[in-house]
Structure formats: C-alpha cells, structure tokens
Short mmCIF file of C-alpha atoms and ligand atoms in Angstrom, two decimals:
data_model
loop_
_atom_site.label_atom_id
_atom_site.label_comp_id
_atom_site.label_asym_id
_atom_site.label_seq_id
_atom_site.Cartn_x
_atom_site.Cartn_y
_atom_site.Cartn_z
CA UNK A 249 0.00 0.00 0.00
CA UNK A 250 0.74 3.69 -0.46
CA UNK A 251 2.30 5.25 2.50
CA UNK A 252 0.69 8.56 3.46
CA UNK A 253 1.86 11.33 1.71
CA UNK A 254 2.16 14.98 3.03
CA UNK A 255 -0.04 15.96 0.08
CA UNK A 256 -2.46 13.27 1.20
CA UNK A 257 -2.48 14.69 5.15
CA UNK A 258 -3.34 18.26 3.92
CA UNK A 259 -6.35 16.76 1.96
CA UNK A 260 -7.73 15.07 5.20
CA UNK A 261 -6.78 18.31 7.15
CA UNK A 262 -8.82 20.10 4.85
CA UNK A 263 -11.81 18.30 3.87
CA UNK A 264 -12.53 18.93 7.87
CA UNK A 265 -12.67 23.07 7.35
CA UNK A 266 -13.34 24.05 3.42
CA UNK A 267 -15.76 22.26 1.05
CA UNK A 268 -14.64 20.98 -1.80
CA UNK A 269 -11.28 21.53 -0.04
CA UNK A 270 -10.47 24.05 -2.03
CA UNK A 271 -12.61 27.13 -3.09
CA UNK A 272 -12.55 26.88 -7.45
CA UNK A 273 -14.63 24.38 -9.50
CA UNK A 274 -14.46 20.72 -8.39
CA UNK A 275 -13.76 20.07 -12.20
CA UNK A 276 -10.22 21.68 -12.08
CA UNK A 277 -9.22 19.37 -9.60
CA UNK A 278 -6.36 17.19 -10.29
CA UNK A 279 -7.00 12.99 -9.47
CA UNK A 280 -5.82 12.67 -5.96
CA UNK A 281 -4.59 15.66 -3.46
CA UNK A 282 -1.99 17.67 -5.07
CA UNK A 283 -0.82 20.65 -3.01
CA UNK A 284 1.65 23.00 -4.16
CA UNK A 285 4.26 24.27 -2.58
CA UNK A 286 6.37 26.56 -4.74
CA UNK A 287 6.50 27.76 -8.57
CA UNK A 288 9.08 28.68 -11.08
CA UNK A 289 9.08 29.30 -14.71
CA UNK A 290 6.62 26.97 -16.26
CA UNK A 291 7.22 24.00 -13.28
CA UNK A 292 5.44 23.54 -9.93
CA UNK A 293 6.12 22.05 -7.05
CA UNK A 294 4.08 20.12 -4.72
CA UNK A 295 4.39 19.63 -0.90
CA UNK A 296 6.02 16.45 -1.13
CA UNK A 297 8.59 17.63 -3.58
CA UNK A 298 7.42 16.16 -6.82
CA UNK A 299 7.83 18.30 -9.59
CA UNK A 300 5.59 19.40 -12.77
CA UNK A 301 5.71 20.81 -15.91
CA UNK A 302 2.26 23.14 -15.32
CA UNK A 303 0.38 23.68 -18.56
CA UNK A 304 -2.82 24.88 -15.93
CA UNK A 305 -0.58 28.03 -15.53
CA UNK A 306 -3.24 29.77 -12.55
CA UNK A 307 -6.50 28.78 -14.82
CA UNK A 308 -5.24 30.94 -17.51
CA UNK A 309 -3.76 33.65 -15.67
CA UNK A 310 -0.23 33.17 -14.73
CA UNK A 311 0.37 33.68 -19.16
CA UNK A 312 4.12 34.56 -17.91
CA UNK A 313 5.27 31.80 -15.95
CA UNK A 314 5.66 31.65 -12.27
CA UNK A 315 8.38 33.96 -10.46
CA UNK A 316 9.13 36.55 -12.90
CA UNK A 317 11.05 39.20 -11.39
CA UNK A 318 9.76 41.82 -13.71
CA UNK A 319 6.39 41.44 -11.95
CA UNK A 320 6.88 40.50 -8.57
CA UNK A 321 9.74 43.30 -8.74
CA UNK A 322 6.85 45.71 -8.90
CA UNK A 323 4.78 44.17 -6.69
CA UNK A 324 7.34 43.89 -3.98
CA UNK A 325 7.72 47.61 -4.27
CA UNK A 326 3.84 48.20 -3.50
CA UNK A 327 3.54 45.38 -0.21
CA UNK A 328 6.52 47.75 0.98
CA UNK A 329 3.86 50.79 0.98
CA UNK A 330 1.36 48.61 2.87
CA UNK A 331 -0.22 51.19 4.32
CA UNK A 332 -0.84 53.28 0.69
CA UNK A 333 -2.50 50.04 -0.84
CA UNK A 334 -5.62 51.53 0.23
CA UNK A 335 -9.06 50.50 -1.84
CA UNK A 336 -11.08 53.35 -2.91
CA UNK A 337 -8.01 56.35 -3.44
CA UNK A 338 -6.38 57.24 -6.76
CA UNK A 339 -3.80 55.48 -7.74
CA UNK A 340 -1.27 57.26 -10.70
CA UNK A 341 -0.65 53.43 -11.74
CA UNK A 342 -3.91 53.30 -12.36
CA UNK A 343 -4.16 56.28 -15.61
CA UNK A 344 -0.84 54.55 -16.95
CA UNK A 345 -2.54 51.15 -17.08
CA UNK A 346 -5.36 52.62 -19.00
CA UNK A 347 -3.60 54.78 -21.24
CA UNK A 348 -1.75 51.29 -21.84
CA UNK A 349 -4.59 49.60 -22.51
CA UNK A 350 -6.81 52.34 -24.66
CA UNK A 351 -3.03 51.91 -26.75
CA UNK A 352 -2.94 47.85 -27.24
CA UNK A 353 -6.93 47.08 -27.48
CA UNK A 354 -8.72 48.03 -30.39
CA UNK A 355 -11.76 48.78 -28.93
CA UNK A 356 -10.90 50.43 -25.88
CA UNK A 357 -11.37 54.11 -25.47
CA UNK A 358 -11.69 54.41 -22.02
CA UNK A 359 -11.22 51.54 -19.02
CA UNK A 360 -12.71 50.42 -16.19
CA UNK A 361 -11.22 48.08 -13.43
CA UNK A 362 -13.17 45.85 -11.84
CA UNK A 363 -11.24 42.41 -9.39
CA UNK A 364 -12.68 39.00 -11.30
CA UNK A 365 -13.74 38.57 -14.91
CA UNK A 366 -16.98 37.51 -13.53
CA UNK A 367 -17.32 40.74 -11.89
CA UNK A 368 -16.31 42.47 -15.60
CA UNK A 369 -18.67 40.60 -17.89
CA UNK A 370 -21.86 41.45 -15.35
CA UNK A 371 -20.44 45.27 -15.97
CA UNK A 372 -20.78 44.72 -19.71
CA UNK A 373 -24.20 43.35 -19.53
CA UNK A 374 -25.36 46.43 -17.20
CA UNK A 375 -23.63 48.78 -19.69
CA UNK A 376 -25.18 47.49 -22.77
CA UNK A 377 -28.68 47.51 -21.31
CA UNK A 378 -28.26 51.28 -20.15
CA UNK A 379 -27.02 51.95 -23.21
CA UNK A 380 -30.00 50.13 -25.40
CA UNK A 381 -33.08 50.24 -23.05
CA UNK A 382 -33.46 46.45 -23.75
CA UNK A 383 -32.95 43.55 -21.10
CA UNK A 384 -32.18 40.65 -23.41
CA UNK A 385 -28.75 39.42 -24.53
CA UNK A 386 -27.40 36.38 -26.07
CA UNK A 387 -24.45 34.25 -25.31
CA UNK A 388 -23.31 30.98 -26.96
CA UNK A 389 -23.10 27.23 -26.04
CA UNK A 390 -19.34 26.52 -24.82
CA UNK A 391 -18.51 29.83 -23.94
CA UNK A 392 -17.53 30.86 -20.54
CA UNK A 393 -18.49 33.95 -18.77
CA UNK A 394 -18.52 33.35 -15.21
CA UNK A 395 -20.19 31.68 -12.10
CA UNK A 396 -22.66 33.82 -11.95
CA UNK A 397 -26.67 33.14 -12.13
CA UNK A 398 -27.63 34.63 -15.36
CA UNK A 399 -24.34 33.35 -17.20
CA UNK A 400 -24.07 29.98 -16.15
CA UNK A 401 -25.02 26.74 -17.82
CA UNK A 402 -27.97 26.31 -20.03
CA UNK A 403 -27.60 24.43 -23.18
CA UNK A 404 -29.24 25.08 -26.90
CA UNK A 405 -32.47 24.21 -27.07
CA UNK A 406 -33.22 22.03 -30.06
CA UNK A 407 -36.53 23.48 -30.70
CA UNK A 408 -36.56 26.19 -33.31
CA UNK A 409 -40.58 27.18 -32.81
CA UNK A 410 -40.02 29.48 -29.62
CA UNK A 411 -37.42 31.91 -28.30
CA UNK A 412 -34.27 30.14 -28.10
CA UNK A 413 -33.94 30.32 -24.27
CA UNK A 414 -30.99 28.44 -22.43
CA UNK A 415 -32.21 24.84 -21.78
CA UNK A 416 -31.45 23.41 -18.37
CA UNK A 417 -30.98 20.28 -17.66
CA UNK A 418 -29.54 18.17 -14.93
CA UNK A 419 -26.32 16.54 -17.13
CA UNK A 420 -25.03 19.85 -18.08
CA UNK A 421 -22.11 19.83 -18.44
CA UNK A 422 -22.23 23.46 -16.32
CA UNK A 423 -24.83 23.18 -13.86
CA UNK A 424 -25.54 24.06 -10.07
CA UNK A 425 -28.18 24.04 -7.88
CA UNK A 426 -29.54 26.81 -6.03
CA UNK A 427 -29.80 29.39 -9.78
CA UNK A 428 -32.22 31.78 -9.93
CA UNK A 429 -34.89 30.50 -12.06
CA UNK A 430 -36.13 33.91 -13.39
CA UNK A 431 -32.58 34.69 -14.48
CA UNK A 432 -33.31 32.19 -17.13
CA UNK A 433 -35.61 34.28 -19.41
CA UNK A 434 -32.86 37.18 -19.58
CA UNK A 435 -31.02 35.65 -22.27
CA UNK A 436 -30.97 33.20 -25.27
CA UNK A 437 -28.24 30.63 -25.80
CA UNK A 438 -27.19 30.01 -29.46
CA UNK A 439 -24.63 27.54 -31.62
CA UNK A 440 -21.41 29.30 -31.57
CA UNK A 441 -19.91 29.79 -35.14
CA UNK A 442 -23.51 29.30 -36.88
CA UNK A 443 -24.54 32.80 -38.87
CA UNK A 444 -27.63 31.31 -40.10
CA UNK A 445 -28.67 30.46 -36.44
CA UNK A 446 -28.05 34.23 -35.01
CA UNK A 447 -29.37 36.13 -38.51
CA UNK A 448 -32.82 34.03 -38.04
CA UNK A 449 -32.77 34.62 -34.05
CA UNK A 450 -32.39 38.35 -34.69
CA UNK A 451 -35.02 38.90 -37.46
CA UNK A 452 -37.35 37.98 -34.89
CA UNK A 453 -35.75 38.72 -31.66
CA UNK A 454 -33.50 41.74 -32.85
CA UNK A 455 -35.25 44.89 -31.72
CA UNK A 456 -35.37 43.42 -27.91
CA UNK A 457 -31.29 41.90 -27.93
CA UNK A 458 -28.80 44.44 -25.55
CA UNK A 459 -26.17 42.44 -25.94
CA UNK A 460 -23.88 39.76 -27.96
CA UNK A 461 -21.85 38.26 -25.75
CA UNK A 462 -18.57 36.05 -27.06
CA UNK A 463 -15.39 34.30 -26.91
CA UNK A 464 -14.05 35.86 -30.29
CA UNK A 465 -11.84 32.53 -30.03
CA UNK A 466 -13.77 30.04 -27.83
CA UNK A 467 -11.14 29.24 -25.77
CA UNK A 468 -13.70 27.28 -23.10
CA UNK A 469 -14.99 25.18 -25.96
CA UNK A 470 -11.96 23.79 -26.88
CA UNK A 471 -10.02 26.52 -28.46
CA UNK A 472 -12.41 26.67 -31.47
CA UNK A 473 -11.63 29.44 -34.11
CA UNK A 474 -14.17 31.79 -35.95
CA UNK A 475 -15.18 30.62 -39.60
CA UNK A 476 -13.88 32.70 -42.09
CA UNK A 477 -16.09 36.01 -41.88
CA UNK A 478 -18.27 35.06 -39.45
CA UNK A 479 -16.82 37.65 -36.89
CA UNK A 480 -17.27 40.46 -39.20
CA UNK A 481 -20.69 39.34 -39.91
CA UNK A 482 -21.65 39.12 -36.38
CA UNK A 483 -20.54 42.95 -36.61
CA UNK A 484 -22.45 44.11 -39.22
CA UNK A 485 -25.43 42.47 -37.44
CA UNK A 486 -24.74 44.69 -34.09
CA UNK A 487 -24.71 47.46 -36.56
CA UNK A 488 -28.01 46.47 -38.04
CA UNK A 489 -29.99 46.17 -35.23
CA UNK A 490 -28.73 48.38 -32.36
CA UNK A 491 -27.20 45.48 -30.23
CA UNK A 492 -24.18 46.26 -28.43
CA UNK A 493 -21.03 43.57 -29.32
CA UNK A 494 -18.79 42.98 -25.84
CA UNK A 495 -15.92 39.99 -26.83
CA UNK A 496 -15.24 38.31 -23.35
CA UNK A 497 -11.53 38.46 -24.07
CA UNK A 498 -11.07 37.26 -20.44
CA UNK A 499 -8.72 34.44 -21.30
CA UNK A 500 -7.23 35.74 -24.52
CA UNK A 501 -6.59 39.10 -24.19
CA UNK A 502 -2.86 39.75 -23.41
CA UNK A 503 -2.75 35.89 -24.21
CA UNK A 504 -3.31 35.55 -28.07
CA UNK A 505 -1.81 38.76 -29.06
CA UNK A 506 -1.13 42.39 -27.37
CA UNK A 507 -4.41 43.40 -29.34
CA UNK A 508 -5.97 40.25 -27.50
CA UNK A 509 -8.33 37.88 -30.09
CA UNK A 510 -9.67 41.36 -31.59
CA UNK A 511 -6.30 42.67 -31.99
CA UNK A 512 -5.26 39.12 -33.77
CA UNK A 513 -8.67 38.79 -35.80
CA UNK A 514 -9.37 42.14 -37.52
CA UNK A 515 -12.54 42.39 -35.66
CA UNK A 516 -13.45 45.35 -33.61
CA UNK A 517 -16.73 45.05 -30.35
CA UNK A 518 -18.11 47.55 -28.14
CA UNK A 519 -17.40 46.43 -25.30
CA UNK A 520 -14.26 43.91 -24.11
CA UNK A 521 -13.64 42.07 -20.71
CA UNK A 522 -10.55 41.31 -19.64
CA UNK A 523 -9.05 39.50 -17.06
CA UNK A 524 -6.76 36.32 -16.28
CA UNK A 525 -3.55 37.49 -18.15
CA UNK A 526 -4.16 41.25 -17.97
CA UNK A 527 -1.66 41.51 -14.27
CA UNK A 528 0.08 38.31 -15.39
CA UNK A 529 -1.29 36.35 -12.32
CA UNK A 530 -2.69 38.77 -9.95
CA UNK A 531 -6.31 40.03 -9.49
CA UNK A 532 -7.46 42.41 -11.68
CA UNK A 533 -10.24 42.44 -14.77
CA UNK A 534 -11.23 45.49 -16.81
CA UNK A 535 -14.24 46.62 -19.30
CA UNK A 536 -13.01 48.59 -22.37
CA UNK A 537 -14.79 49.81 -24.68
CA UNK A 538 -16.19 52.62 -26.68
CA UNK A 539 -16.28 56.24 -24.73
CA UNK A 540 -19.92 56.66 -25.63
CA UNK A 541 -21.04 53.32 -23.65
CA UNK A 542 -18.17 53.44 -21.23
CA UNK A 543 -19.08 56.78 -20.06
CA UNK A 544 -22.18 55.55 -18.49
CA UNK A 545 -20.15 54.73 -15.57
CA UNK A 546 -19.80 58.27 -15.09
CA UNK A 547 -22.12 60.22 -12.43
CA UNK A 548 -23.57 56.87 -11.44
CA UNK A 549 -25.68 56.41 -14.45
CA UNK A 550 -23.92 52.94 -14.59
CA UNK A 551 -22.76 51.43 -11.09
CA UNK A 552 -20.14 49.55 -10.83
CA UNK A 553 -18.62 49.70 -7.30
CA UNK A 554 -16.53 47.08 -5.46
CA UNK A 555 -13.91 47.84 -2.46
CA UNK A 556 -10.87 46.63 -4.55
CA UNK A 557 -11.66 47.92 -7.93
CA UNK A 558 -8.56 48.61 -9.12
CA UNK A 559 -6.59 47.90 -6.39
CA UNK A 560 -3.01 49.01 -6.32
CA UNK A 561 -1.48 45.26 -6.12
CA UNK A 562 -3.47 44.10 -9.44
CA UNK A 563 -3.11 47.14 -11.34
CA UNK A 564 0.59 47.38 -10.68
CA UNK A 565 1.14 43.65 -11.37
CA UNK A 566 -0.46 44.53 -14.62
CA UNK A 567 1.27 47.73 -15.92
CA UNK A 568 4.41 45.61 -15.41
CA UNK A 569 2.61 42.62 -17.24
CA UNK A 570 2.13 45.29 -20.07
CA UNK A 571 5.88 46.28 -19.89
CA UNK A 572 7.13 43.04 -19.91
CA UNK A 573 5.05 41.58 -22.79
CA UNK A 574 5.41 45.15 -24.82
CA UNK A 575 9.83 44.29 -24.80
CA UNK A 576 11.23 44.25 -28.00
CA UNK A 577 8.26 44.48 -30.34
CA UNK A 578 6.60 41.12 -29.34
CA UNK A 579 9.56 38.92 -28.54
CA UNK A 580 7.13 37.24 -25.90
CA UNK A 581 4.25 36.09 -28.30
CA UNK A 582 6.92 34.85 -30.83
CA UNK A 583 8.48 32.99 -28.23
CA UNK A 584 5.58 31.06 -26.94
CA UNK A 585 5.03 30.30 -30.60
CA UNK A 586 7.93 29.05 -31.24
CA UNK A 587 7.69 26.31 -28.08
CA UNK A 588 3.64 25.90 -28.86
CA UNK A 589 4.15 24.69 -32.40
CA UNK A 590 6.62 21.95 -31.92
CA UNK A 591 4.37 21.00 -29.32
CA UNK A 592 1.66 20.91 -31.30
CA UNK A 593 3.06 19.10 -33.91
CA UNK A 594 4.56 16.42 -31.96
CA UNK A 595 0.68 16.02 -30.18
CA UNK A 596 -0.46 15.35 -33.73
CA UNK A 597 1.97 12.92 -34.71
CA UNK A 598 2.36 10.32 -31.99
CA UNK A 599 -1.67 10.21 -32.15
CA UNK A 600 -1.08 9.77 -35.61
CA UNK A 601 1.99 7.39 -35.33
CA UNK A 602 -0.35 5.74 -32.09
CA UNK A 603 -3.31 5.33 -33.67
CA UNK A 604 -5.09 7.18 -31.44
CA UNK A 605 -7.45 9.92 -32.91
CA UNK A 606 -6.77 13.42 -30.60
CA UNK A 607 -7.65 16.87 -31.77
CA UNK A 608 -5.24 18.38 -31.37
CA UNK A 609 -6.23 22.70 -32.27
CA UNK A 610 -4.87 25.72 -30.72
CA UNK A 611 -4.47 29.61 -30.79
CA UNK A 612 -1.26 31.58 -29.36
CA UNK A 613 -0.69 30.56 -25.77
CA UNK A 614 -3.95 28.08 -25.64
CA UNK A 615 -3.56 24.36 -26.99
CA UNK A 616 -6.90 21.64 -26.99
CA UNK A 617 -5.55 18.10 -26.84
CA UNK A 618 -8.53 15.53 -26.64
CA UNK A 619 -9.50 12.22 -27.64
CA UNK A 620 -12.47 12.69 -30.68
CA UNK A 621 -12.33 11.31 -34.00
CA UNK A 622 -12.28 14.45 -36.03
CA UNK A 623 -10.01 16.67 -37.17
CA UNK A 624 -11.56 20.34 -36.76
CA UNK A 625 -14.25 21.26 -34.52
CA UNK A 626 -15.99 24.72 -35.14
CA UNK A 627 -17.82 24.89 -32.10
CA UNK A 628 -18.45 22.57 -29.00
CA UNK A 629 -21.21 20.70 -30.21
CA UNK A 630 -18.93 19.65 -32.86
CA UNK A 631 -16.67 17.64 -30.46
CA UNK A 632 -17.93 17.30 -26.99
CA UNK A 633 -20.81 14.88 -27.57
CA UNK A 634 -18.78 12.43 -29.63
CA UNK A 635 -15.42 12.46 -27.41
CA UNK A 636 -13.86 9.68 -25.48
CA UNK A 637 -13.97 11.71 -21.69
CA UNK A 638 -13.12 8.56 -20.11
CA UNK A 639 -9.81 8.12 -21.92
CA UNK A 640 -9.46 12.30 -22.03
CA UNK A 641 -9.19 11.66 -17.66
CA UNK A 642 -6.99 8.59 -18.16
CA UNK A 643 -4.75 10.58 -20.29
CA UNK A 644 -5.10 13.63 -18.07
CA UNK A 645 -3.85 11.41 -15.33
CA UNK A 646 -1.13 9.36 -16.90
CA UNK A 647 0.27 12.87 -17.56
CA UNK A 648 0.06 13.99 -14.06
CA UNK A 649 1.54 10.53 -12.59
CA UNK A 650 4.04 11.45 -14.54
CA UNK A 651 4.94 14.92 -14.10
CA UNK A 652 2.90 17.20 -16.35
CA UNK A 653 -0.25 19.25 -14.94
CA UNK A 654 -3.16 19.99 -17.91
CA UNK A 655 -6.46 21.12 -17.52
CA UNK A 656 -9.62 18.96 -17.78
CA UNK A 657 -11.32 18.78 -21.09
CA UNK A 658 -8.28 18.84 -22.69
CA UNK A 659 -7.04 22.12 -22.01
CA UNK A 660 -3.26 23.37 -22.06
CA UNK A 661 -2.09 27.30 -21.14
CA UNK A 662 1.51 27.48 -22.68
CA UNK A 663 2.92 30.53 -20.66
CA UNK A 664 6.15 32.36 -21.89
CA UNK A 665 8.51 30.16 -19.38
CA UNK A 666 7.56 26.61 -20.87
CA UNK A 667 10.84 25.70 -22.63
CA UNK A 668 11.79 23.41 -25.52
CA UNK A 669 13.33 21.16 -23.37
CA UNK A 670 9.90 21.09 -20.94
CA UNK A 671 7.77 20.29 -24.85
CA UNK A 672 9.99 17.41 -25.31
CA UNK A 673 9.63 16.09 -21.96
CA UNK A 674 5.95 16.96 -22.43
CA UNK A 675 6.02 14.46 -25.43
CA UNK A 676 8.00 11.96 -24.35
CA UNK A 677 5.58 11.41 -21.39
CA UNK A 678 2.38 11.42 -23.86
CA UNK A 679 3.85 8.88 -26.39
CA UNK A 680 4.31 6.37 -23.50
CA UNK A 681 0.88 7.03 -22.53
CA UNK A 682 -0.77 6.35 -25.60
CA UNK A 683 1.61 3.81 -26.35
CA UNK A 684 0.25 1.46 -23.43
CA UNK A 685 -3.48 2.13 -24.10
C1 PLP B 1640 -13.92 33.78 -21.02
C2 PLP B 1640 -14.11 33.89 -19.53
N1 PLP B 1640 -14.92 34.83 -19.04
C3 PLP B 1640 -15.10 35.01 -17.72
C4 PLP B 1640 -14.46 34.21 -16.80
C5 PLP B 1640 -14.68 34.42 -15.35
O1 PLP B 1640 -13.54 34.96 -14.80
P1 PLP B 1640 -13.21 34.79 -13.23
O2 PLP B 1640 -13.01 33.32 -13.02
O3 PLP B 1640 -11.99 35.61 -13.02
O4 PLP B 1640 -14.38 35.31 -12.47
C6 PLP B 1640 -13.61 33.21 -17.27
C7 PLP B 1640 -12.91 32.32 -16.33
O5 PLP B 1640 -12.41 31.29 -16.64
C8 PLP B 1640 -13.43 33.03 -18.66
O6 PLP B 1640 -12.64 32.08 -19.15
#
C-alpha cells in the first residue's frame, strides 16, 4: 500500500474546514490531493517535492510563468507601501494602465477596473442595457463567462418554434443548484460559429437583444476558431440592429496577441472584458470599450462599485505585465510560438503514429488536446458529444503521474517560461501514454 503522503495529510486536514477543499470548480481538480508548494518558470512544485511541468498556468492567468522578477519586482515595491495600498483612493498606476490599454486594445477608449472577470462581464451586460433600453442578450453554447446566475449553464435548445432560451438540464455539463430560475428568461443561448442560427434569431428577436456576448476565439470550448467572416458578420449584425457587441476576451486578451483575439482577428466590439492574463497572475479584470457606452459609468448612471476595484497590487502587477510583454516588439508572443508549435506538432503525430485519434487545435498561448475522431471542430457541439472523456481523464492522469499538470477537457495554457526542453519532456511522457493504451 501507499504510504501517506504529506499531500495526502493536507487533503484530510482540509476536507474537515473548506468544502470541496479548495474554493474553485471541483472540475479543475487534479485525481488525488496535489498541493503546491512553490513555482518557477513553467514547473510547480508540490508539498512532497514532486515536480511538474504546469500547462494549468493559474487557470489561464499566470500567461508569464511563475516567479518573474519583472512582476513581482513591482509588486514587492507596493507590499513595501502597505499602508498606501488603500481601496477606494487614486492610484497614478492606475491612468498609466489605461492609457496602456486604450493603446494595445482596439476597442478600448476608455477603461474600467473591476477584481474578477466575472465581476467584468456582469459590468458589460449592465452597460449594454443602459445603453439600449433592452434587457435581453445572447451568449453561446461553450462559452464561458462566469459563475454567476444569469451566465451559467444552459444548453441550446433544439426546438426552433419558440425563443431560443438556455435549456437546463440536470447533465449539463455546467450546472448548479440553487440558480435563480427567473434569471433564465434574460437571455438566449445560441450555436457558436452558426450565422444562419443568429441572422434568423435576430429577425425575430433583434429589436429586444442588448447584448452579444462572445469568446471571439472560444477558448472554453476547446479553443475553437471563428469561420472565415463570421466575426465580421456578427458585426455588421450589431450594426443592423442596435445590439451592443462585448468579446469576453477574459482568457485571450494579453494571451493571443497584445491586441488580445480582436487585436489578432481584424474584428473590432463595443465592449471587451478582460481579465486572467491582464496583471500576469494577480487580481485584476477590466471593461473597455467605446467612450460613448463606457461613459455611463460616469455620475452613477452605470454602477459599478466594489472595495478593490482597481486595487493598487493588481493594477501594478499589470502595468508591469504590459511592460514586460510590450519588450522588444513582441519577442514574448513569438516565443511562446515558437515552443507551442513543436508542441503541437509532436501532439499530432504520436496520435497519428499511435493510432489514437486526438484533436489536437490551438491559438497563441492556448492548446486543446482531446480524444475525438475528427479533425476540426468549429464549435463545441462539434466535439464534446462524440469524445472519449473517459480516456481524455486517463490521459489527463497518466500525464500527471508522470509529471505534467493539464487542464480537464483537454485544455493546455503554454505561458512564456515553458521551454523546448519542458515540450519534449511533455512528449515523451504522452507517447508512453498512448503507447500502453
Ligand atoms: C472567457 C471567460 N470569461 C469570464 C471568466 C470568469 O472569470 P473569473 O473566473 O476571473 O471570475 C472566465 C474564467 O475562466 C473566462 O474564461
């Protein structure tokens, strides 16, 4: 048997005093109690000394790597003024951030801070109804924007006679007791990726929609790409009928590009949330957008109010985020590239050379690496219903027996620290793994 290990000890110790023993989404647990200890670079280490290669990289967030001086540097600096990092004063940090950001994100005019990117996509949705006088908006199946009642869950209801309402149902995939059920009316749920879908929902529905709310690249669904056009088109519908466009560019902005998916894609919203990779690891999120919508927040018309709204810590973090990824005219996104393709490529041919059918698609910084038989997916209902999830978890765990941390579902963040050396490893560990399946 097993002996105990430390890791093991902490998970009894805390099942007694936090649910769940940890406060995040059970999901994003790893098999077994890992506890971390320390981080460096792209590796983690957990309390009993074993070390990882971390593709979870902080859900997203840490985009740099762990322990990069240029941030903490920074960061250092503020915990020193202890007594300044006071919620609720003005911070000079905080106009330099901004000015940063107005200068790297298409859309943005003016900013807004806000702690969680849960916190910044319910800002969006209570901007774009001030701004339109109409209640409903629409999201997409697959896409992620939060925990929060009116975002969470729902799937696409197959019927095409009434309004295409979020479906709920007790094997979603995203689900949770205790939801509002009135919430549930507020907004309609749609096929990502599908023009004919949205163009038919809006000739009916058009004059009542606030709000399109999107992944530009649907990161959440398994790093699915727009079709050709299909983001422009989405435009010119916002255009047509009035409806504010907000891209949730929570996990790629700062990630895919300095421009963020938007930046990267051609394609300019309203409105864009940001979070995740914006402070390279530390709390922050943000709303962008156009002056004439953002300006709502001014004289109350709009509330947004929270105790650490751009609180010193996060917004520092982030302005040296900014400076670090801004060096030598991206050097950072070209070198993630250059360890993310390799990587890629060597995912797609020891399934090929293993017989084992993995898509294998990706976008700067975000890799998908699951076990369906098809070679493209365009949305999630292209891939989650026919995937193998029992041998995705059996993979997922081989590779964490064996040293290498990814997300469920498939998921990898490559952050700027993962090395060459760390992708080879990373592959060596894989082709073993499908090689005794
Ligand atoms: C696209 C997107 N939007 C919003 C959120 C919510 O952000 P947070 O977890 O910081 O509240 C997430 C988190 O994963 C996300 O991926």
């Amino acid at each position: 048997m097993r002996s105990m290990t430390l890791s093991d000890r902490l998970d009894e110790q805390a099942r007694r005093v936090m649910p769940g023993q940890h406060s995040n989404l059970p999901g994003y647990e790893l098999f077994g109690p890992i506890w971390i200890d320390r981080a460096a670079g792209a590796h983690v280490w957990d309390v009993d000394g074993n070390e990882y290669i971390d593709y979870i990289c902080g859900m997203g967030a840490g985009s740099l790597g762990y322990g990069i001086e240029a941030v903490l540097g920074p960061m250092r600096e503020q915990l020193d003024r202890l007594p300044y990092l006071d919620p609720g004063r003005r911070h000079p940090a905080e106009i330099e951030l901004a000015e940063r950001i107005v200068a790297h994100v298409p859309s943005a005019e003016k900013v807004r801070y806000l702690l969680s990117g849960t916190e910044a996509v319910q800002l969006a949705i209570r901007l774009a109804r001030a701004y339109t006088g109409r209640n409903l908006f629409i999201r997409f199946d697959g896409h992620y924007h939060g925990w929060l009642d009116n975002v969470y869950g729902g799937g696409v209801d197959p019927d095409p006679s009434g309004p295409p309402y979020a479906l709920y149902q007790t094997d979603d995939l995203f689900t949770s007791k205790g939801l509002d059920p009135d919430v549930r009316r507020q907004s309609f749920k749609l096929p990502w990726n599908d023009i004919d879908v949205l163009t038919r929902t809006l000739e009916r529905y058009g004059d009542q929609v606030a709000l399109i709310l999107m992944e530009a690249i649907n990161a959440n669904g398994g790093c699915c790409m727009p079709r050709p056009g299909y983001l422009e088109r989405v435009r010119e519908l916002c255009d047509q009928y009035g409806i504010v466009l907000c891209f949730d560019e929570i996990i790629t902005g700062f990630r895919v590009s300095m421009g963020g998916a938007q930046g990267l894609l051609g394609v300019t919203p309203d409105l864009t949330t940001l979070g995740k990779a914006v402070a390279g690891g530390a709390p922050l999120s943000a709303v962008c957008g156009k002056a004439a919508i953002m300006d709502l927040c001014q004289e109350r018309t709009v509330v947004s109010a929270g105790t650490f709204n751009g609180y010193p810590l996060g917004v520092v973090a982030s302005l040296a985020t900014m400076r670090y990824l801004e060096q030598d005219d991206g050097a950072f996104f070209r070198r993630v590239a250059e360890v993310q393709a390799p990587l890629v490529s060597g995912l797609r041919e020891i399934a090929a050379r293993r017989g084992v059918p993995l898509l294998v698609q990706e976008c700067p910084g975000v890799v998908m690496c699951y076990p369906v038989p098809i070679e493209r997916a365009w949305n999630i209902g292209d891939w989650y219903p026919v995937a193998d999830h029992a041998l995705g978890e059996r993979i997922r765990k081989g590779l964490a027996d064996q040293g290498v941390l990814v997300m469920f579902r498939g998921r990898w963040y490559v952050s700027g620290s993962l090395t060459h050396a760390d992708a080879t490893r990373t592959l060596e560990v894989m082709d073993g793994i499908l090689a005794s399946l």
